[in-house]
Short mmCIF file of C-alpha atoms and ligand atoms in Angstrom, two decimals:
data_model
loop_
_atom_site.label_atom_id
_atom_site.label_comp_id
_atom_site.label_asym_id
_atom_site.label_seq_id
_atom_site.Cartn_x
_atom_site.Cartn_y
_atom_site.Cartn_z
CA MET A 1 73.50 131.85 94.61
CA SER A 2 75.82 132.23 91.65
CA ILE A 3 79.60 131.25 91.63
CA ARG A 4 81.99 132.36 88.67
CA THR A 5 85.46 129.84 88.61
CA ARG A 6 87.62 128.35 86.04
CA ILE A 7 86.91 124.72 86.55
CA ALA A 8 83.95 123.04 87.80
CA ILE A 9 84.71 119.71 88.64
CA VAL A 10 81.66 117.23 89.04
CA GLY A 11 82.35 114.40 91.55
CA ALA A 12 84.59 114.14 94.69
CA GLY A 13 86.10 110.63 94.30
CA PRO A 14 89.82 110.20 94.04
CA ALA A 15 89.68 111.78 90.38
CA GLY A 16 87.93 114.92 91.41
CA LEU A 17 89.54 115.56 94.55
CA LEU A 18 93.37 114.82 92.88
CA LEU A 19 92.67 116.95 89.94
CA GLY A 20 91.88 119.99 92.53
CA ARG A 21 95.29 119.45 94.13
CA ILE A 22 96.94 119.56 90.72
CA LEU A 23 95.00 122.66 89.71
CA ASP A 24 96.32 123.96 92.62
CA THR A 25 99.83 123.89 92.08
CA HIS A 26 99.39 125.87 89.00
CA GLY A 27 97.15 128.27 90.70
CA ILE A 28 93.68 127.38 88.94
CA ASP A 29 90.86 127.99 90.57
CA TYR A 30 88.01 125.74 90.99
CA VAL A 31 84.84 124.07 92.56
CA ILE A 32 83.86 120.83 92.94
CA VAL A 33 80.36 119.34 93.08
CA GLU A 34 79.74 115.97 95.27
CA ARG A 35 76.22 114.34 95.00
CA LYS A 36 77.07 112.28 98.68
CA SER A 37 78.08 113.49 102.19
CA LEU A 38 81.81 113.74 103.02
CA GLU A 39 81.45 110.74 105.48
CA TYR A 40 79.91 108.67 102.72
CA THR A 41 82.94 109.26 100.34
CA LEU A 42 85.36 108.59 102.94
CA GLY A 43 83.72 105.42 103.74
CA ARG A 44 83.51 103.74 100.46
CA ILE A 45 85.62 100.64 100.25
CA ARG A 46 87.26 99.99 96.88
CA ALA A 47 90.89 99.57 95.27
CA GLY A 48 93.94 99.11 97.06
CA ILE A 49 96.67 99.09 94.86
CA LEU A 50 98.87 101.95 93.43
CA GLU A 51 101.24 101.96 90.86
CA GLN A 52 104.67 103.10 91.17
CA GLY A 53 103.54 106.30 88.85
CA SER A 54 100.87 106.96 91.34
CA VAL A 55 102.86 107.35 94.22
CA GLU A 56 105.41 109.35 92.84
CA LEU A 57 102.13 111.63 91.69
CA LEU A 58 100.94 111.69 95.09
CA GLU A 59 104.41 112.22 96.77
CA ARG A 60 105.17 115.15 94.10
CA LEU A 61 102.06 117.09 95.54
CA GLY A 62 102.57 116.52 99.08
CA LEU A 63 100.25 113.73 99.71
CA GLY A 64 103.15 110.89 100.18
CA GLU A 65 103.83 111.50 103.54
CA ARG A 66 101.18 108.95 105.76
CA LEU A 67 101.46 106.91 102.39
CA ARG A 68 105.15 106.49 102.67
CA ARG A 69 104.73 105.46 106.48
CA GLU A 70 101.64 103.14 106.30
CA GLY A 71 101.91 101.88 102.49
CA LEU A 72 103.30 98.74 102.00
CA GLU A 73 105.55 98.61 99.24
CA HIS A 74 105.23 95.34 97.06
CA ARG A 75 108.13 94.41 94.54
CA GLY A 76 106.03 91.51 92.74
CA ILE A 77 103.00 89.19 93.07
CA TYR A 78 102.59 85.60 93.09
CA LEU A 79 100.31 83.77 90.71
CA GLN A 80 99.08 80.61 91.75
CA PHE A 81 97.65 77.76 89.04
CA ALA A 82 97.48 73.84 89.39
CA GLY A 83 98.39 73.82 92.94
CA GLU A 84 101.88 75.74 92.71
CA ARG A 85 102.45 79.05 93.52
CA HIS A 86 105.25 81.65 91.66
CA HIS A 87 106.68 84.58 92.71
CA ILE A 88 106.65 87.59 89.64
CA ASP A 89 109.65 89.85 90.87
CA PHE A 90 108.75 93.07 89.15
CA GLU A 91 111.66 94.84 90.90
CA LYS A 92 114.10 92.39 90.02
CA LEU A 93 112.46 92.13 86.19
CA ILE A 94 112.00 96.17 85.67
CA GLY A 95 113.00 97.70 88.77
CA ARG A 96 109.60 99.11 89.48
CA THR A 97 107.01 98.35 92.51
CA VAL A 98 103.74 98.73 93.44
CA THR A 99 102.21 99.99 96.85
CA VAL A 100 99.59 98.56 98.93
CA TYR A 101 97.52 101.78 100.48
CA GLY A 102 93.59 101.67 100.07
CA GLN A 103 91.54 103.84 97.94
CA GLN A 104 89.94 104.80 101.22
CA GLU A 105 93.29 106.26 102.43
CA VAL A 106 94.02 108.30 99.42
CA VAL A 107 90.41 109.76 99.28
CA LYS A 108 91.05 110.60 103.20
CA ASP A 109 94.68 112.36 102.42
CA LEU A 110 93.16 114.41 99.60
CA SER A 111 90.06 115.42 101.32
CA ARG A 112 92.43 116.78 104.37
CA ALA A 113 94.38 118.66 101.92
CA HIS A 114 91.39 120.21 100.66
CA GLN A 115 90.25 121.00 103.97
CA ALA A 116 93.49 122.39 104.95
CA ALA A 117 93.57 124.38 101.60
CA GLY A 118 89.95 125.62 102.40
CA THR A 119 88.79 124.49 98.94
CA ALA A 120 85.22 125.14 98.11
CA ILE A 121 83.59 121.70 97.66
CA TYR A 122 79.68 121.41 97.66
CA TYR A 123 78.85 117.82 99.28
CA GLU A 124 75.14 116.82 98.91
CA ALA A 125 74.23 118.46 96.08
CA GLU A 126 70.99 117.51 94.20
CA ASP A 127 70.06 117.25 90.94
CA VAL A 128 73.34 118.43 89.46
CA ALA A 129 72.94 119.19 85.81
CA LEU A 130 75.01 120.56 82.96
CA ASP A 131 74.37 123.26 80.44
CA GLY A 132 76.05 124.99 77.73
CA ILE A 133 79.08 122.58 77.38
CA GLU A 134 79.36 123.34 73.67
CA SER A 135 79.49 127.58 74.48
CA GLU A 136 82.38 129.69 75.89
CA ARG A 137 80.51 129.49 79.14
CA PRO A 138 79.55 125.98 80.46
CA ARG A 139 77.34 125.76 83.62
CA VAL A 140 76.38 123.39 86.45
CA THR A 141 73.62 123.87 88.41
CA PHE A 142 72.13 121.96 91.33
CA ARG A 143 70.62 122.53 94.93
CA CYS A 144 72.35 122.20 98.14
CA ARG A 145 70.81 122.44 101.33
CA GLY A 146 67.63 124.19 99.80
CA GLU A 147 69.48 126.83 97.87
CA ASP A 148 69.87 126.72 94.19
CA VAL A 149 73.04 127.08 93.04
CA LEU A 150 74.88 128.35 89.51
CA ILE A 151 78.56 127.65 88.66
CA GLU A 152 79.66 129.41 85.72
CA ALA A 153 83.32 128.14 84.20
CA ASP A 154 85.69 128.01 81.59
CA TYR A 155 85.52 124.22 81.70
CA VAL A 156 83.42 121.41 83.13
CA VAL A 157 85.28 118.16 84.31
CA GLY A 158 83.37 115.19 84.90
CA THR A 159 84.99 113.00 87.40
CA ASP A 160 81.39 111.73 88.42
CA GLY A 161 81.98 108.07 88.17
CA PHE A 162 80.40 105.66 85.93
CA HIS A 163 76.77 106.31 87.20
CA GLY A 164 77.31 110.11 86.65
CA VAL A 165 75.48 113.16 84.98
CA CYS A 166 78.58 114.27 82.96
CA ARG A 167 79.03 111.45 80.42
CA PRO A 168 75.19 110.99 79.44
CA SER A 169 75.48 115.14 78.47
CA ILE A 170 77.35 114.33 75.54
CA PRO A 171 75.09 114.30 72.29
CA ASP A 172 75.40 110.79 70.63
CA LEU A 173 78.24 109.52 72.54
CA GLU A 174 79.42 106.30 71.05
CA VAL A 175 80.36 103.71 73.77
CA TYR A 176 82.13 100.23 73.69
CA ASP A 177 81.51 97.73 76.47
CA ARG A 178 81.75 94.53 77.50
CA GLU A 179 80.41 92.01 80.23
CA TYR A 180 81.79 89.06 82.03
CA PRO A 181 80.17 85.98 83.55
CA PHE A 182 81.45 86.57 86.84
CA ALA A 183 81.45 88.89 89.56
CA TRP A 184 83.88 89.08 92.42
CA LEU A 185 82.95 88.38 96.45
CA GLY A 186 85.04 90.76 98.41
CA VAL A 187 85.92 90.52 102.13
CA LEU A 188 87.75 92.76 104.50
CA ALA A 189 88.79 90.53 107.43
CA SER A 190 90.82 91.60 110.92
CA VAL A 191 93.53 89.21 110.52
CA ARG A 192 97.38 89.81 109.30
CA PRO A 193 97.86 88.85 105.94
CA SER A 194 98.90 85.19 105.52
CA THR A 195 101.23 86.33 102.67
CA ASP A 196 104.03 89.02 102.11
CA GLU A 197 102.74 90.00 98.42
CA LEU A 198 99.12 89.65 96.34
CA ILE A 199 98.54 86.04 95.42
CA TYR A 200 96.27 85.77 92.37
CA ALA A 201 94.96 81.95 91.98
CA LEU A 202 93.15 80.26 89.39
CA HIS A 203 91.58 77.31 90.97
CA ALA A 204 89.19 74.50 89.33
CA ASP A 205 86.47 76.65 91.22
CA GLY A 206 87.61 79.69 90.00
CA PHE A 207 89.34 82.63 90.43
CA ALA A 208 90.61 83.82 94.49
CA MET A 209 92.90 86.63 95.69
CA HIS A 210 94.73 87.46 98.66
CA SER A 211 95.33 91.14 99.06
CA MET A 212 95.73 93.19 102.29
CA ARG A 213 95.12 96.66 103.57
CA SER A 214 97.87 96.74 106.13
CA MET A 215 99.66 93.98 108.39
CA GLU A 216 96.32 94.01 110.46
CA VAL A 217 93.62 93.50 107.70
CA SER A 218 93.61 91.01 104.83
CA ARG A 219 91.43 91.73 101.81
CA LEU A 220 90.04 88.35 99.99
CA TYR A 221 88.22 87.87 96.63
CA LEU A 222 86.33 84.96 95.38
CA GLN A 223 85.19 84.54 91.78
CA VAL A 224 81.39 84.02 92.14
CA PRO A 225 78.32 84.16 89.42
CA PRO A 226 77.24 87.57 88.47
CA ASP A 227 73.70 87.21 90.10
CA GLU A 228 74.96 85.59 93.15
CA ASN A 229 73.20 86.72 96.30
CA ILE A 230 75.69 88.05 99.44
CA ASP A 231 73.20 86.20 102.12
CA ASP A 232 73.87 82.60 100.18
CA TRP A 233 77.70 83.28 101.45
CA PRO A 234 78.06 82.81 105.59
CA ASP A 235 81.36 83.36 106.95
CA ASP A 236 81.83 79.87 106.94
CA ARG A 237 81.51 79.23 103.44
CA ILE A 238 83.58 82.24 102.28
CA TRP A 239 86.74 80.76 104.45
CA GLU A 240 86.21 77.01 103.11
CA ALA A 241 85.82 78.60 99.39
CA LEU A 242 89.08 80.46 100.36
CA HIS A 243 91.03 77.66 101.87
CA ARG A 244 90.08 75.48 99.05
CA ARG A 245 91.01 77.79 96.16
CA LEU A 246 93.81 79.55 97.58
CA GLY A 247 95.61 76.35 99.69
CA VAL A 248 99.10 75.09 98.50
CA PRO A 249 100.86 72.43 100.75
CA GLY A 250 102.83 74.05 103.68
CA TRP A 251 101.00 77.00 103.51
CA THR A 252 97.79 77.92 105.75
CA LEU A 253 95.55 80.99 105.53
CA ASP A 254 94.82 82.73 108.68
CA GLU A 255 91.24 83.57 109.64
CA GLY A 256 90.08 86.55 111.33
CA GLU A 257 86.55 88.18 111.88
CA ILE A 258 85.08 89.37 108.49
CA THR A 259 83.98 93.34 108.87
CA ASP A 260 82.82 93.86 105.14
CA LYS A 261 81.66 91.72 102.67
CA SER A 262 80.24 92.66 99.33
CA ILE A 263 79.68 91.61 95.47
CA THR A 264 81.03 93.72 92.70
CA PRO A 265 80.12 92.79 89.11
CA MET A 266 82.56 92.98 86.30
CA ARG A 267 82.27 95.02 83.20
CA SER A 268 84.82 96.84 80.53
CA PHE A 269 83.49 99.78 79.00
CA VAL A 270 84.81 102.94 77.28
CA ALA A 271 83.42 106.22 76.32
CA SER A 272 84.81 107.04 72.57
CA THR A 273 85.78 110.45 73.53
CA MET A 274 86.65 112.18 76.90
CA GLN A 275 86.25 115.30 75.47
CA HIS A 276 83.16 117.21 74.08
CA GLY A 277 82.96 121.15 73.68
CA ARG A 278 84.08 122.36 77.14
CA LEU A 279 83.46 119.16 79.01
CA PHE A 280 86.43 116.67 79.70
CA LEU A 281 86.09 113.31 81.49
CA ALA A 282 88.02 111.69 83.49
CA GLY A 283 88.34 108.11 85.45
CA ASP A 284 85.20 106.04 85.74
CA ALA A 285 83.22 108.61 84.25
CA ALA A 286 84.90 107.71 81.03
CA HIS A 287 86.15 103.87 81.37
CA ILE A 288 85.63 101.15 83.74
CA VAL A 289 87.78 97.84 83.67
CA PRO A 290 86.98 94.34 85.24
CA PRO A 291 89.42 94.83 88.59
CA THR A 292 91.99 91.98 87.96
CA GLY A 293 95.24 93.80 87.59
CA ALA A 294 94.25 96.75 89.51
CA LYS A 295 93.86 99.43 87.11
CA GLY A 296 90.50 101.42 88.09
CA LEU A 297 92.06 104.01 90.53
CA ASN A 298 95.19 104.09 88.84
CA SER A 299 93.38 104.76 85.33
CA ALA A 300 91.50 107.64 87.04
CA ILE A 301 94.75 109.00 88.69
CA ALA A 302 96.77 108.78 85.04
CA ASP A 303 93.58 110.44 83.31
CA VAL A 304 93.66 113.75 86.01
CA ALA A 305 97.59 113.82 85.68
CA MET A 306 97.30 114.24 82.01
CA LEU A 307 94.28 116.57 82.38
CA GLY A 308 95.68 118.84 85.01
CA GLU A 309 99.03 119.56 83.32
CA ALA A 310 96.91 120.20 79.88
CA ILE A 311 94.65 122.78 81.55
CA ALA A 312 97.58 124.61 83.30
CA ALA A 313 99.15 124.47 79.64
CA GLY A 314 96.01 125.92 78.22
CA TYR A 315 96.05 129.08 80.62
CA ARG A 316 99.68 129.31 79.71
CA GLY A 317 98.60 129.86 76.33
CA ASN A 318 99.30 126.54 74.70
CA PRO A 319 95.87 124.55 73.98
CA GLU A 320 97.48 121.55 72.30
CA PRO A 321 97.75 119.25 75.54
CA MET A 322 93.98 120.03 76.17
CA SER A 323 92.96 119.34 72.30
CA SER A 324 95.20 115.96 72.77
CA TYR A 325 93.99 115.03 75.90
CA SER A 326 91.09 112.79 74.91
CA ARG A 327 93.05 111.01 72.05
CA ARG A 328 96.06 110.63 74.85
CA ALA A 329 94.18 109.56 77.68
CA LEU A 330 92.30 106.83 75.42
CA SER A 331 95.55 106.00 73.97
CA ARG A 332 96.77 104.67 77.49
CA GLN A 333 93.35 103.51 78.50
CA TRP A 334 93.01 101.29 75.70
CA LYS A 335 95.98 99.57 76.43
CA THR A 336 95.00 99.47 80.41
CA GLN A 337 91.32 97.88 78.66
CA TYR A 338 93.78 95.11 77.10
CA PHE A 339 96.00 94.32 80.32
CA SER A 340 92.64 94.19 82.65
CA ARG A 341 90.84 91.61 80.08
CA TRP A 342 93.68 89.80 79.56
CA MET A 343 94.37 89.30 83.37
CA THR A 344 90.53 88.23 83.95
CA ALA A 345 90.35 86.15 80.77
CA MET A 346 93.64 83.99 82.29
CA LEU A 347 92.62 83.61 85.59
CA HIS A 348 88.85 83.22 86.16
CA ARG A 349 87.10 79.99 85.23
CA ASP A 350 84.37 80.13 82.55
CA ASP A 351 82.42 76.78 83.07
CA ARG A 352 79.49 78.00 80.73
CA GLY A 353 79.40 76.08 77.11
CA ASP A 354 81.16 73.01 75.89
CA SER A 355 84.67 74.28 75.75
CA SER A 356 84.65 75.00 79.49
CA GLU A 357 87.41 72.32 79.92
CA TYR A 358 89.44 73.15 77.21
CA ASP A 359 89.66 76.52 77.84
CA TYR A 360 90.80 76.09 81.79
CA LEU A 361 93.60 74.09 80.38
CA ALA A 362 94.28 76.47 78.13
CA GLN A 363 94.67 78.93 80.75
CA LEU A 364 96.60 76.72 82.71
CA GLY A 365 98.92 76.80 79.65
CA GLN A 366 99.29 80.33 79.26
CA LEU A 367 100.07 80.61 82.96
CA ARG A 368 102.78 78.55 83.26
CA TYR A 369 103.95 80.05 79.89
CA VAL A 370 104.01 83.18 82.05
CA VAL A 371 106.04 81.92 84.97
CA GLU A 372 108.48 80.08 82.23
CA SER A 373 109.10 83.09 80.26
CA GLU A 374 110.91 86.46 81.39
CA PHE A 375 109.71 87.90 78.67
CA ALA A 376 106.19 87.41 79.83
CA GLN A 377 106.72 88.32 82.90
CA CYS A 378 108.29 91.61 82.25
CA SER A 379 105.31 92.49 80.03
CA LEU A 380 103.19 91.65 83.35
CA ALA A 381 105.33 93.57 85.26
CA GLU A 382 105.60 96.53 82.90
CA GLN A 383 101.76 96.84 82.78
CA TYR A 384 101.08 95.79 86.10
CA THR A 385 103.14 98.86 87.78
CA GLY A 386 101.92 101.24 85.28
CA LEU A 387 102.50 102.24 81.64
CA PRO A 388 103.92 105.81 81.31
CA TYR A 389 101.33 108.82 81.04
CA GLY A 390 101.47 110.09 77.98
CA LEU A 391 101.97 113.95 78.52
P1 FAD B 1 84.42 107.40 91.42
O1 FAD B 1 85.43 106.88 92.90
O2 FAD B 1 83.43 106.59 91.48
O3 FAD B 1 83.90 108.74 91.96
C1 FAD B 1 83.17 109.56 91.54
C2 FAD B 1 82.28 110.74 92.35
O4 FAD B 1 81.29 111.52 91.74
C3 FAD B 1 81.37 109.90 93.38
O5 FAD B 1 82.03 110.32 94.93
C4 FAD B 1 79.97 109.92 93.57
O6 FAD B 1 79.31 110.03 94.29
C5 FAD B 1 80.27 111.25 92.64
N1 FAD B 1 79.05 111.72 91.73
C6 FAD B 1 78.22 110.81 91.03
N2 FAD B 1 77.26 111.28 90.19
C7 FAD B 1 77.39 112.40 90.62
C8 FAD B 1 76.50 113.56 90.42
N3 FAD B 1 75.61 113.32 89.21
N4 FAD B 1 76.53 114.95 90.87
C9 FAD B 1 78.00 115.17 91.59
N5 FAD B 1 78.90 113.92 91.91
C10 FAD B 1 78.46 113.12 91.49
N6 FAD B 1 89.21 99.11 91.07
C11 FAD B 1 90.61 98.66 91.53
O7 FAD B 1 91.50 98.78 90.98
N7 FAD B 1 90.35 97.54 92.14
C12 FAD B 1 89.35 97.05 93.08
O8 FAD B 1 89.52 96.09 93.78
C13 FAD B 1 88.34 98.02 93.11
N8 FAD B 1 86.88 97.64 93.62
C14 FAD B 1 85.79 98.15 93.32
C15 FAD B 1 84.97 98.15 93.84
C16 FAD B 1 83.43 98.83 93.38
C17 FAD B 1 82.28 98.41 94.66
C18 FAD B 1 83.49 99.82 92.74
C19 FAD B 1 82.44 100.56 92.61
C20 FAD B 1 84.82 100.15 92.01
C21 FAD B 1 86.03 99.27 92.29
N9 FAD B 1 87.45 99.47 91.60
C22 FAD B 1 88.09 98.99 91.92
C23 FAD B 1 87.49 100.79 90.52
C24 FAD B 1 87.78 102.27 91.15
O9 FAD B 1 87.27 102.07 92.72
C25 FAD B 1 87.70 103.48 90.57
O10 FAD B 1 88.08 103.09 89.26
C26 FAD B 1 87.44 104.66 91.35
O11 FAD B 1 86.82 104.86 92.37
C27 FAD B 1 87.62 105.51 90.13
O12 FAD B 1 87.69 107.14 90.62
P2 FAD B 1 86.57 108.02 90.03
O13 FAD B 1 87.08 109.13 91.06
O14 FAD B 1 87.11 107.82 88.54
O15 FAD B 1 85.00 107.74 90.48
C1 DHB B 2 92.96 94.54 95.22
C2 DHB B 2 92.00 94.59 94.13
C3 DHB B 2 92.40 94.49 92.64
O1 DHB B 2 91.21 94.41 91.68
C4 DHB B 2 93.68 93.84 92.65
O2 DHB B 2 93.91 93.33 91.19
C5 DHB B 2 94.70 93.57 93.48
C6 DHB B 2 94.29 94.15 94.89
C7 DHB B 2 92.65 95.02 96.59
O3 DHB B 2 91.42 95.39 96.79
O4 DHB B 2 93.33 94.80 97.38
#
């Protein structure tokens, strides 16, 4: 089978699905190709916090109905260290907020909108490959339900995540990356959150965080070594560590049934370009951040917000936004890289090496500076709630 479309989107994660909805508002036709099944993409538990700009974009695209009803708007976060918990009030500092709404819910809303619009999405596509990205007619080929499919497009957009095929299709691509000596053990627990807003805690034993998905479901994280085996963390051990790292006098952490448990490694990664010929990259296909600061999903949303408008401008006869997309997206991304690395370094315990105790005490000094300085808090608030898109 052979298909002709304007934009071939590879990957139906949040970036690919959202780009499709943006293109719909401009009447630009496209086809989406996804390696996994719809059920699989709906079941992935990942990020949980939306920047204000992400919320505003989803609302503008008509995807805000359930988000408004079920999302939990938070005016700040708690920073905890040395047994003290301090509130950073973003709303008071800079008049901006964030919203707790799981990536799973965003993907569910987007998938429903695509189903209603009758979008052509090829799920369970095998052997997806790109060809001719340096030509006028780039192609995406794959097998779907036993049939060979060829898509001929004007442009290909790689929203196929970190392990996708699009980024490796760019010849001699330079990349920049950094690993961290820790990972996050994350659990979902069926229990009302014990806090009204997220708690980011540095404890002598390491980082811990109390987040949530709803008023009935808590999301909790613990710093663990990168090679940790999840089987070594029975529920009792997890709760014990959470009580110890998150505990402050006069506060209790309520326990509930753990329904999901996983370990996520941490990495920083940036591709040196987000465009090659007629291939554009967006989201995790181009860059990864460690999760501290909740930037992965929000960066993917920011990329496609910029790219969708750039593509629309291109079809209206203005090629400049498309040719500057990579530069603008990378400029925002490097600021996000810095913020995520800064939050990660400030809040995790690196107990390797001789300077471990020195580093921990310096981190406590930095955290105390943040909670005592309104300037530092404004900077954190501005970055956490989301930097503007370079439109
Ligand atoms: P993805 O969500 O990865 O979507 C890419 C899609 O492309 C997938 O559906 C994939 O199946 C598909 N695909 C891959 N290869 C191919 C192919 N060859 N052909 C066709 N389709 C393909 N961020 C946070 O901010 N906070 C968190 O707590 C957090 N937790 C995370 C936990 C995990 C385990 C992971 C992996 C990521 C987490 N992130 C978190 C990051 C965040 O989820 C991502 O930044 C976000 O999913 C990026 O969206 P995306 O659409 O760019 O990529
Ligand atoms: C969540 C994840 C993050 O990385 C973060 O910084 C805050 C919250 C979450 O999954 O809820």
